[in-house]
């Protein structure tokens, strides 16, 4: 269906809705003054959506960008940039009348080094392998069946025979390709290597084939020697004759923080939760991933601050998500069974303003993607709520796989109904998707995903505007009543308002996208 036909269909569907203000069905450009919004109780859909504005979201994103600029270019966990982000969120919450709690959690962290010593001295960007051993070694670097000639096809380190004559105690340099990373590391350790460097294949010019490799060995403690991943350029340099290097991997206990904000309701035994991860990757400031979700929640918090919801509303800004969903998992683990039972539902917002976006809703009813996880009962209503909002606004939308590969995983593991929004990461946009949402076919939804260029310029403000309202709409609906999700009665939202039935997803994805497109565990080979 063409974009014009699709929008016409959605507009017709929305025409039957009873709304007190046309602002609900149109962009929020003609809102009251900021002070006017801040000083009134936004106690209807129309009032709240009138006041949730992209300019407010952008103010928070500009603050996150400045924090990164002032702190080494990123807001990653265990960095001053993350700590400053925590302080900023707390300051915003407390200034609007929400409670704010900084909740620490401890996790196993890794400190690592990859330094080439000869024939040049260079500290190479790298990532420690999941399943690496610990150690600090300085030794000669010995390439193992690598191929630096295009197209660079190889089976480097895949067979024990590749290590014939390997000098005991040397560092093995192996190249991505043909077999799991674990096979390369295990074979290297068996041959007497003191450490392993796995470099990217370089078979294309794409960043994911040339940049720093984040290898996964498939478990914890797969080998006892240090293993790191690095870029193709680093591997090419380390492959020089006479190369020596130092690899160090050190395990230690680290402490990071979640921020939990709460707006008290008339009842406190039925809590509506929403969350977004606050940390970036070390490579960049993380403005789309995930400043966008974090800033969207802050704007909604500000504009709901004068209202008194029926259900208590709790927002979370998670730490160490980029290290494996650690903050959300830790917070859920810290809760008693009774405390978890009070959580009616959880809404997740991870990348909601991608520059080459599509509008995605977690596919709880599995109409496009078979879920690899158990979808808790009640999650389908959450999906329909977001779909109804897009229908009301005349916005085409599609499914995003309900995979658990973001901070809702810990909640669905405990049977808590969940849902969320997503605008795409490294997956490439198709011509059909370009026709529907615009943008550029053949390019990823976010070409700066997990890169230095994920800055304030790496956003689509139109998508961010729509999705900030979608966040507000869903939170506000469930703050009034979660009866459709968990059977707990609430109260009606003031004003004559009818939520339209969803128009239906576009179904543009022929196959799985690797979870919700935001895959936090790189492929194993």
Coordinates of C-alpha atoms in Angstrom, one line a residue:
X1 CA 0.0 0.0 0.0
X2 CA 1.4 3.4 -0.9
X3 CA 2.2 5.9 1.8
X4 CA -0.6 8.3 0.7
X5 CA -3.2 5.6 0.7
X6 CA -2.0 4.3 4.1
X7 CA -2.2 7.7 5.7
X8 CA -5.6 8.2 4.3
X9 CA -6.8 4.9 5.7
X10 CA -5.4 5.8 9.2
X11 CA -7.0 9.3 9.1
X12 CA -10.3 7.7 8.3
X13 CA -9.9 5.3 11.2
X14 CA -9.1 8.1 13.6
X15 CA -12.0 10.3 12.4
X16 CA -14.4 8.3 14.5
X17 CA -12.6 8.9 17.8
X18 CA -14.2 11.3 20.3
X19 CA -11.5 13.8 21.3
X20 CA -11.7 16.9 23.3
X21 CA -8.9 18.6 21.4
X22 CA -7.4 18.3 17.9
X23 CA -4.0 18.5 19.5
X24 CA -4.1 14.8 20.2
X25 CA -4.3 14.0 16.5
X26 CA -1.7 16.5 15.4
X27 CA 1.9 17.5 16.1
X28 CA 2.2 19.5 19.3
X29 CA 3.6 22.7 17.9
X30 CA 0.9 25.0 19.1
X31 CA 1.2 24.1 22.8
X32 CA 0.8 26.6 25.6
X33 CA 3.9 28.3 27.0
X34 CA 6.3 26.1 28.9
X35 CA 5.5 27.8 32.1
X36 CA 1.8 27.3 31.4
X37 CA 2.3 23.6 31.0
X38 CA 4.5 23.3 34.1
X39 CA 2.0 25.1 36.3
X40 CA -1.1 23.2 35.4
X41 CA -2.4 19.7 36.1
X42 CA -2.3 17.8 32.8
X43 CA -5.1 15.5 33.8
X44 CA -6.5 14.7 30.4
X45 CA -5.0 13.1 27.3
X46 CA -5.4 16.4 25.4
X47 CA -3.7 18.5 28.1
X48 CA -0.8 16.1 28.5
X49 CA -0.1 15.5 24.8
X50 CA -0.4 19.3 24.3
X51 CA 2.5 19.8 26.7
X52 CA 4.8 16.9 25.9
X53 CA 6.9 18.5 23.2
X54 CA 10.0 17.5 21.2
X55 CA 11.6 20.8 22.2
X56 CA 11.5 19.6 25.8
X57 CA 13.0 16.2 24.9
X58 CA 15.8 17.9 22.9
X59 CA 16.7 20.1 25.9
X60 CA 17.5 16.9 27.9
X61 CA 19.3 15.4 24.9
X62 CA 21.4 18.6 24.6
X63 CA 22.3 18.2 28.3
X64 CA 23.3 14.6 27.8
X65 CA 25.5 15.7 24.8
X66 CA 27.2 18.3 26.9
X67 CA 27.8 15.8 29.7
X68 CA 29.5 13.5 27.2
X69 CA 31.5 16.4 25.7
X70 CA 32.7 17.4 29.2
X71 CA 33.6 13.8 30.1
X72 CA 35.7 12.1 27.5
X73 CA 33.0 11.8 24.8
X74 CA 30.8 9.2 26.3
X75 CA 28.4 8.4 29.2
X76 CA 29.3 4.7 29.6
X77 CA 28.9 2.9 33.0
X78 CA 31.8 3.4 35.5
X79 CA 32.7 6.7 33.8
X80 CA 32.3 10.4 35.0
X81 CA 29.9 10.8 32.1
X82 CA 27.6 8.2 33.5
X83 CA 27.8 9.6 37.0
X84 CA 27.0 13.1 35.7
X85 CA 24.0 11.7 33.8
X86 CA 22.7 10.1 37.0
X87 CA 23.0 13.5 38.8
X88 CA 21.2 15.2 35.9
X89 CA 18.2 12.8 36.0
X90 CA 18.0 13.2 39.8
X91 CA 18.1 17.0 39.5
X92 CA 15.3 17.0 36.9
X93 CA 13.1 14.7 38.9
X94 CA 13.5 16.5 42.2
X95 CA 12.8 19.9 40.6
X96 CA 9.5 18.6 39.3
X97 CA 8.2 17.0 42.5
X98 CA 8.9 13.4 41.7
X99 CA 10.8 11.3 44.3
X100 CA 14.3 10.2 43.1
X101 CA 16.3 7.4 44.4
X102 CA 19.8 6.4 43.3
X103 CA 20.0 2.6 43.8
X104 CA 23.5 1.0 43.6
X105 CA 24.2 -2.4 42.3
X106 CA 27.4 -4.5 42.0
X107 CA 28.5 -6.6 39.2
X108 CA 31.6 -8.4 37.9
X109 CA 33.5 -6.0 35.7
X110 CA 36.5 -6.3 33.4
X111 CA 39.4 -4.0 32.9
X112 CA 41.5 -4.8 29.8
X113 CA 44.4 -3.5 27.8
X114 CA 45.7 -4.2 24.2
X115 CA 49.0 -2.4 23.6
X116 CA 51.3 -3.0 20.7
X117 CA 54.9 -2.5 21.7
X118 CA 56.9 -3.2 18.5
X119 CA 57.5 -2.4 15.7
X120 CA 55.3 0.6 16.8
X121 CA 53.8 1.5 20.1
X122 CA 50.1 1.9 20.0
X123 CA 47.2 1.4 22.4
X124 CA 44.5 -0.2 20.2
X125 CA 40.8 0.1 20.8
X126 CA 39.4 -3.3 21.8
X127 CA 36.8 -5.3 23.7
X128 CA 37.3 -8.1 26.1
X129 CA 35.7 -11.3 25.0
X130 CA 32.7 -12.7 26.9
X131 CA 34.1 -15.9 28.4
X132 CA 37.7 -14.7 28.5
X133 CA 40.2 -15.7 31.1
X134 CA 42.2 -13.3 33.3
X135 CA 45.9 -12.4 33.0
X136 CA 48.6 -10.0 32.0
X137 CA 51.0 -11.1 29.3
X138 CA 53.7 -9.5 27.2
X139 CA 54.9 -11.6 24.3
X140 CA 55.6 -11.8 20.6
X141 CA 52.5 -11.9 18.4
X142 CA 52.2 -14.8 16.0
X143 CA 49.6 -14.6 13.2
X144 CA 47.7 -17.9 12.7
X145 CA 46.5 -18.6 9.2
X146 CA 45.2 -15.1 8.6
X147 CA 44.4 -13.6 5.2
X148 CA 44.9 -9.9 4.6
X149 CA 44.3 -10.1 0.9
X150 CA 40.7 -9.2 -0.4
X151 CA 38.2 -10.7 0.0
X152 CA 40.0 -12.0 3.1
X153 CA 38.2 -15.3 3.4
X154 CA 39.8 -17.4 6.0
X155 CA 39.5 -20.2 8.6
X156 CA 42.1 -18.7 10.9
X157 CA 42.5 -20.8 14.1
X158 CA 39.5 -23.0 13.3
X159 CA 41.5 -26.2 13.3
X160 CA 44.1 -27.4 15.8
X161 CA 46.4 -28.0 12.8
X162 CA 46.5 -24.2 12.2
X163 CA 48.7 -24.0 15.3
X164 CA 51.3 -26.5 14.2
X165 CA 54.7 -25.2 15.4
X166 CA 53.1 -22.4 17.4
X167 CA 55.7 -21.1 19.9
X168 CA 54.5 -21.7 23.5
X169 CA 53.9 -18.5 25.4
X170 CA 53.3 -16.4 22.3
X171 CA 50.1 -14.3 21.7
X172 CA 48.0 -15.8 19.0
X173 CA 46.6 -13.4 16.4
X174 CA 43.5 -14.9 14.7
X175 CA 41.1 -13.4 12.3
X176 CA 37.3 -13.4 12.3
X177 CA 35.8 -15.9 9.9
X178 CA 34.4 -19.4 9.3
X179 CA 34.0 -20.8 12.8
X180 CA 32.9 -19.7 16.3
X181 CA 35.2 -17.4 18.2
X182 CA 35.3 -20.0 21.0
X183 CA 36.9 -22.5 18.6
X184 CA 39.7 -20.1 17.8
X185 CA 40.4 -19.3 21.5
X186 CA 40.2 -22.9 22.7
X187 CA 42.5 -24.1 19.9
X188 CA 45.0 -21.3 20.7
X189 CA 45.0 -22.2 24.5
X190 CA 45.6 -25.8 23.7
X191 CA 48.6 -24.9 21.5
X192 CA 50.2 -23.0 24.4
X193 CA 49.2 -19.4 23.6
X194 CA 49.5 -17.0 26.5
X195 CA 46.7 -14.8 25.1
X196 CA 44.6 -14.3 22.0
X197 CA 43.7 -11.3 19.9
X198 CA 40.8 -11.8 17.5
X199 CA 40.6 -9.1 14.9
X200 CA 37.8 -8.2 12.5
X201 CA 37.7 -9.8 9.1
X202 CA 37.7 -6.7 6.9
X203 CA 35.8 -8.5 4.1
X204 CA 33.7 -5.4 3.5
X205 CA 34.0 -1.7 4.3
X206 CA 31.1 -1.8 6.7
X207 CA 31.8 -0.7 10.2
X208 CA 30.6 -4.0 11.7
X209 CA 33.3 -5.9 9.5
X210 CA 36.2 -3.5 10.1
X211 CA 35.6 -1.9 13.5
X212 CA 36.4 -3.2 17.0
X213 CA 35.1 -6.7 17.4
X214 CA 33.2 -7.7 20.5
X215 CA 33.7 -11.5 20.5
X216 CA 31.4 -13.8 22.5
X217 CA 32.9 -17.2 23.4
X218 CA 29.5 -18.6 24.4
X219 CA 29.8 -18.7 28.2
X220 CA 31.8 -17.8 31.2
X221 CA 35.4 -19.0 31.7
X222 CA 35.6 -20.7 28.3
X223 CA 39.4 -20.3 28.4
X224 CA 41.9 -19.4 31.2
X225 CA 44.0 -17.0 29.1
X226 CA 43.1 -13.4 28.2
X227 CA 41.1 -13.0 24.9
X228 CA 40.3 -9.6 23.4
X229 CA 38.7 -8.4 20.1
X230 CA 39.9 -5.5 18.0
X231 CA 39.6 -3.9 14.6
X232 CA 40.9 -5.0 11.2
X233 CA 43.3 -2.1 11.2
X234 CA 44.8 -3.2 14.6
X235 CA 45.1 -6.8 13.3
X236 CA 46.8 -5.7 10.2
X237 CA 49.4 -3.8 12.3
X238 CA 49.8 -6.6 14.8
X239 CA 50.5 -9.0 12.0
X240 CA 53.7 -7.2 11.1
X241 CA 56.9 -9.1 11.4
X242 CA 58.6 -8.6 14.8
X243 CA 55.3 -7.5 16.5
X244 CA 55.1 -7.7 20.3
X245 CA 52.2 -6.7 22.5
X246 CA 50.7 -6.7 26.0
X247 CA 47.3 -8.1 26.7
X248 CA 45.8 -7.6 30.2
X249 CA 42.4 -8.7 31.4
X250 CA 41.5 -8.0 35.1
X251 CA 38.2 -9.0 36.8
X252 CA 36.9 -6.9 39.7
X253 CA 33.7 -6.0 41.5
X254 CA 32.2 -2.8 40.2
X255 CA 29.4 -0.6 41.5
X256 CA 27.0 1.3 39.2
X257 CA 23.6 2.9 39.7
X258 CA 20.0 2.9 38.6
X259 CA 17.8 6.0 39.1
X260 CA 14.2 5.3 40.2
X261 CA 11.7 8.1 40.1
X262 CA 8.2 7.8 41.5
X263 CA 5.0 9.8 41.2
X264 CA 2.6 8.7 44.0
X265 CA -0.8 7.6 43.0
X266 CA -4.1 7.3 44.9
X267 CA -3.2 3.7 45.3
X268 CA 0.3 2.3 45.8
X269 CA -0.4 -1.4 45.4
X270 CA -0.6 -1.3 41.6
X271 CA 2.5 0.3 40.0
X272 CA 2.9 1.3 36.4
X273 CA 6.6 1.1 35.4
X274 CA 8.5 2.5 32.5
X275 CA 12.2 2.5 31.9
X276 CA 15.1 3.4 29.6
X277 CA 18.8 2.7 29.9
X278 CA 20.9 5.7 30.8
X279 CA 24.3 4.5 29.8
X280 CA 26.0 4.8 26.4
X281 CA 28.7 2.5 24.9
X282 CA 32.3 3.7 25.5
X283 CA 32.6 4.7 21.8
X284 CA 30.3 7.7 21.9
X285 CA 27.8 9.9 23.7
X286 CA 24.8 7.6 23.0
X287 CA 22.3 10.2 22.1
X288 CA 19.9 8.0 20.2
X289 CA 21.1 4.9 22.1
X290 CA 19.7 5.6 24.6
X291 CA 19.5 9.3 25.3
X292 CA 16.3 9.3 23.3
X293 CA 14.4 7.0 25.6
X294 CA 15.9 8.6 28.7
X295 CA 15.0 12.1 27.6
X296 CA 11.5 11.0 26.5
X297 CA 10.8 9.8 30.0
X298 CA 12.2 12.9 31.6
X299 CA 9.9 15.1 29.4
X300 CA 6.8 13.0 30.3
X301 CA 7.8 13.1 34.0
X302 CA 7.9 16.9 33.9
X303 CA 4.6 17.2 32.2
X304 CA 2.8 14.7 34.5
X305 CA 4.3 16.2 37.7
X306 CA 1.2 18.2 38.7
X307 CA -1.2 15.4 38.1
X308 CA -2.3 12.8 40.7
X309 CA -2.6 9.5 39.0
X310 CA -4.8 6.7 40.2
X311 CA -2.0 4.1 40.1
X312 CA 1.5 5.0 41.3
X313 CA 3.9 5.7 38.3
X314 CA 7.5 4.6 38.6
X315 CA 10.2 5.5 36.0
X316 CA 13.6 3.9 35.9
X317 CA 16.8 5.0 34.2
X318 CA 19.0 1.8 34.1
X319 CA 22.7 1.5 34.4
X320 CA 25.1 -0.9 32.7
X321 CA 22.5 -2.0 30.1
X322 CA 25.2 -1.9 27.4
X323 CA 27.2 -4.5 29.5
X324 CA 24.3 -7.0 29.4
X325 CA 21.1 -5.5 30.9
X326 CA 22.9 -5.5 34.2
X327 CA 21.1 -2.6 36.0
X328 CA 17.6 -3.8 35.3
X329 CA 18.4 -7.4 36.2
X330 CA 20.0 -6.3 39.4
X331 CA 17.0 -4.0 40.4
X332 CA 14.5 -6.8 39.8
X333 CA 16.7 -9.3 41.7
X334 CA 16.7 -6.8 44.7
X335 CA 12.9 -6.8 44.9
X336 CA 10.9 -9.2 47.0
X337 CA 8.2 -11.3 45.5
X338 CA 5.6 -9.0 47.1
X339 CA 7.2 -6.0 45.5
X340 CA 7.3 -7.6 42.1
X341 CA 3.6 -8.6 42.4
X342 CA 2.8 -4.9 42.8
X343 CA 4.2 -4.1 39.3
X344 CA 1.2 -4.1 37.0
X345 CA 3.3 -3.7 33.8
X346 CA 6.6 -2.5 32.4
X347 CA 7.1 -0.2 29.4
X348 CA 10.5 -0.1 27.7
X349 CA 11.9 2.7 25.6
X350 CA 15.3 2.0 24.0
X351 CA 16.1 4.0 20.8
X352 CA 13.0 6.0 19.9
X353 CA 14.5 8.6 17.6
X354 CA 16.6 6.8 15.0
X355 CA 17.7 9.0 12.1
X356 CA 16.5 6.6 9.4
X357 CA 13.6 5.3 11.5
X358 CA 10.6 3.1 11.3
X359 CA 8.0 3.2 14.0
X360 CA 8.2 -0.2 15.8
X361 CA 6.1 -1.7 18.6
X362 CA 7.2 -4.8 20.5
X363 CA 5.3 -7.7 18.8
X364 CA 3.5 -9.3 21.8
X365 CA 0.9 -11.0 19.7
X366 CA 3.7 -12.4 17.4
X367 CA 1.9 -11.4 14.2
X368 CA 5.3 -10.8 12.6
X369 CA 7.9 -12.6 14.8
X370 CA 7.8 -15.7 16.8
X371 CA 9.0 -14.7 20.2
X372 CA 12.0 -16.6 21.6
X373 CA 10.8 -15.9 25.1
X374 CA 7.6 -16.4 27.0
X375 CA 5.3 -13.4 26.5
X376 CA 3.5 -12.6 29.8
X377 CA -0.3 -12.5 29.6
X378 CA -1.4 -8.9 29.3
X379 CA 1.4 -7.8 27.0
X380 CA -0.8 -7.8 24.0
X381 CA -2.9 -5.0 25.4
X382 CA 0.2 -2.9 25.8
X383 CA 1.0 -3.5 22.1
X384 CA -2.5 -2.5 21.1
X385 CA -2.3 0.7 23.2
X386 CA 0.8 1.9 21.2
X387 CA -0.8 0.7 18.0
X388 CA -4.0 2.6 18.8
X389 CA -2.0 5.8 19.4
X390 CA -0.2 5.6 16.1
X391 CA -3.6 4.9 14.4
X392 CA -5.0 8.0 16.2
X393 CA -2.1 10.1 14.9
X394 CA -2.3 8.7 11.4
X395 CA 1.2 7.2 11.6
X396 CA 2.0 3.8 10.0
X397 CA 3.8 1.4 12.3
X398 CA 5.2 -2.1 12.2
X399 CA 6.2 -4.9 14.6
X400 CA 9.5 -5.2 16.4
X401 CA 10.4 -8.7 17.7
X402 CA 9.4 -9.4 21.3
X403 CA 12.8 -10.8 22.1
X404 CA 13.7 -9.7 25.6
X405 CA 17.0 -8.2 24.3
X406 CA 16.6 -5.0 26.3
X407 CA 15.7 -4.0 29.8
X408 CA 12.3 -5.7 29.8
X409 CA 13.9 -9.1 29.9
X410 CA 14.1 -9.2 33.7
X411 CA 10.4 -8.2 34.0
X412 CA 9.1 -10.8 31.5
X413 CA 11.3 -13.4 33.3
X414 CA 9.1 -12.7 36.3
X415 CA 5.8 -12.8 34.4
X416 CA 5.3 -9.0 34.3
X417 CA 3.4 -7.8 31.2
X418 CA 5.7 -5.7 29.1
X419 CA 5.9 -3.7 25.9
X420 CA 7.7 -0.9 24.2
X421 CA 8.8 1.1 21.2
X422 CA 11.8 0.9 18.9
X423 CA 12.9 2.8 15.8
X424 CA 15.7 0.6 14.6
X425 CA 19.4 0.1 15.0
X426 CA 21.9 -1.6 12.6
X427 CA 19.4 -3.4 10.3
X428 CA 19.1 -2.0 6.8
X429 CA 15.9 -0.2 5.7
X430 CA 14.2 -1.7 2.7
X431 CA 12.7 0.2 -0.3
X432 CA 9.2 -0.7 1.0
X433 CA 10.0 0.8 4.4
X434 CA 11.4 3.9 2.7
X435 CA 8.1 4.4 0.9
X436 CA 6.2 4.2 4.2
X437 CA 8.5 6.1 6.5
X438 CA 10.8 8.0 4.2
X439 CA 14.5 8.0 4.8
X440 CA 17.1 6.1 2.8
X441 CA 16.7 2.5 1.7
X442 CA 19.9 0.5 1.7
X443 CA 21.2 2.3 4.9
X444 CA 20.7 1.1 8.4
X445 CA 18.0 2.6 10.6
X446 CA 20.9 4.1 12.7
X447 CA 24.2 4.3 10.9
X448 CA 25.9 5.6 14.1
X449 CA 24.6 2.7 16.3
X450 CA 27.3 2.1 19.0
X451 CA 29.6 4.6 17.4
X452 CA 31.3 7.9 18.1
X453 CA 28.9 9.7 15.8
X454 CA 25.8 8.9 17.9
X455 CA 25.6 12.6 18.8
X456 CA 22.8 15.2 19.0
X457 CA 22.8 15.2 15.2
X458 CA 22.0 11.5 15.0
X459 CA 18.2 11.8 15.4
X460 CA 15.0 12.2 13.5
X461 CA 13.1 14.9 15.5
X462 CA 9.8 13.9 13.8
X463 CA 10.1 10.3 15.0
X464 CA 11.1 11.6 18.5
X465 CA 8.1 14.0 18.6
X466 CA 5.6 11.2 17.8
X467 CA 7.2 8.7 20.2
X468 CA 7.4 11.2 23.1
X469 CA 3.7 11.5 22.8
X470 CA 3.3 7.7 22.4
X471 CA 5.2 7.3 25.7
X472 CA 3.0 9.9 27.4
X473 CA -0.2 8.3 26.0
X474 CA 0.6 4.8 27.2
X475 CA 1.8 5.9 30.6
X476 CA -1.2 8.1 31.2
X477 CA -3.6 5.4 30.1
X478 CA -2.2 2.8 32.5
X479 CA -1.8 5.4 35.3
X480 CA -5.6 5.6 35.2
X481 CA -6.3 1.9 34.8
X482 CA -4.5 -1.4 34.2
X483 CA -7.6 -3.4 34.2
X484 CA -7.1 -4.6 30.6
X485 CA -3.6 -5.8 31.4
X486 CA -3.9 -7.4 34.9
X487 CA -7.6 -7.2 35.8
X488 CA -7.1 -4.5 38.5
X489 CA -9.9 -1.9 38.1
X490 CA -9.0 1.8 37.9
X491 CA -10.8 4.9 36.9
X492 CA -11.7 6.7 33.7
X493 CA -9.5 9.5 32.3
X494 CA -11.5 12.8 32.4
X495 CA -12.8 14.0 29.1
X496 CA -14.8 12.4 26.3
X497 CA -12.2 10.3 24.6
X498 CA -12.4 7.0 22.6
X499 CA -9.3 5.0 21.8
X500 CA -9.5 3.7 18.2
X501 CA -8.9 0.1 17.2
X502 CA -5.4 -0.4 15.8
X503 CA -5.1 -0.1 12.0
X504 CA -2.6 -3.0 11.9
X505 CA 1.1 -3.3 11.3
X506 CA 2.7 -2.9 7.9
X507 CA 4.4 -6.3 8.1
X508 CA 7.5 -5.1 6.1
X509 CA 9.9 -7.5 7.7
X510 CA 10.3 -10.8 5.8
X511 CA 12.3 -12.4 8.6
X512 CA 13.6 -11.9 12.1
X513 CA 15.6 -8.8 12.9
X514 CA 17.7 -10.3 15.6
X515 CA 15.5 -9.5 18.5
X516 CA 14.2 -5.9 18.8
X517 CA 17.0 -4.9 16.4
X518 CA 19.0 -3.9 19.5
X519 CA 21.1 -7.0 19.9
X520 CA 23.4 -6.7 23.0
X521 CA 25.4 -9.9 22.2
X522 CA 27.4 -9.9 19.0
X523 CA 27.4 -13.0 16.8
X524 CA 29.8 -15.8 17.9
X525 CA 31.9 -15.9 14.7

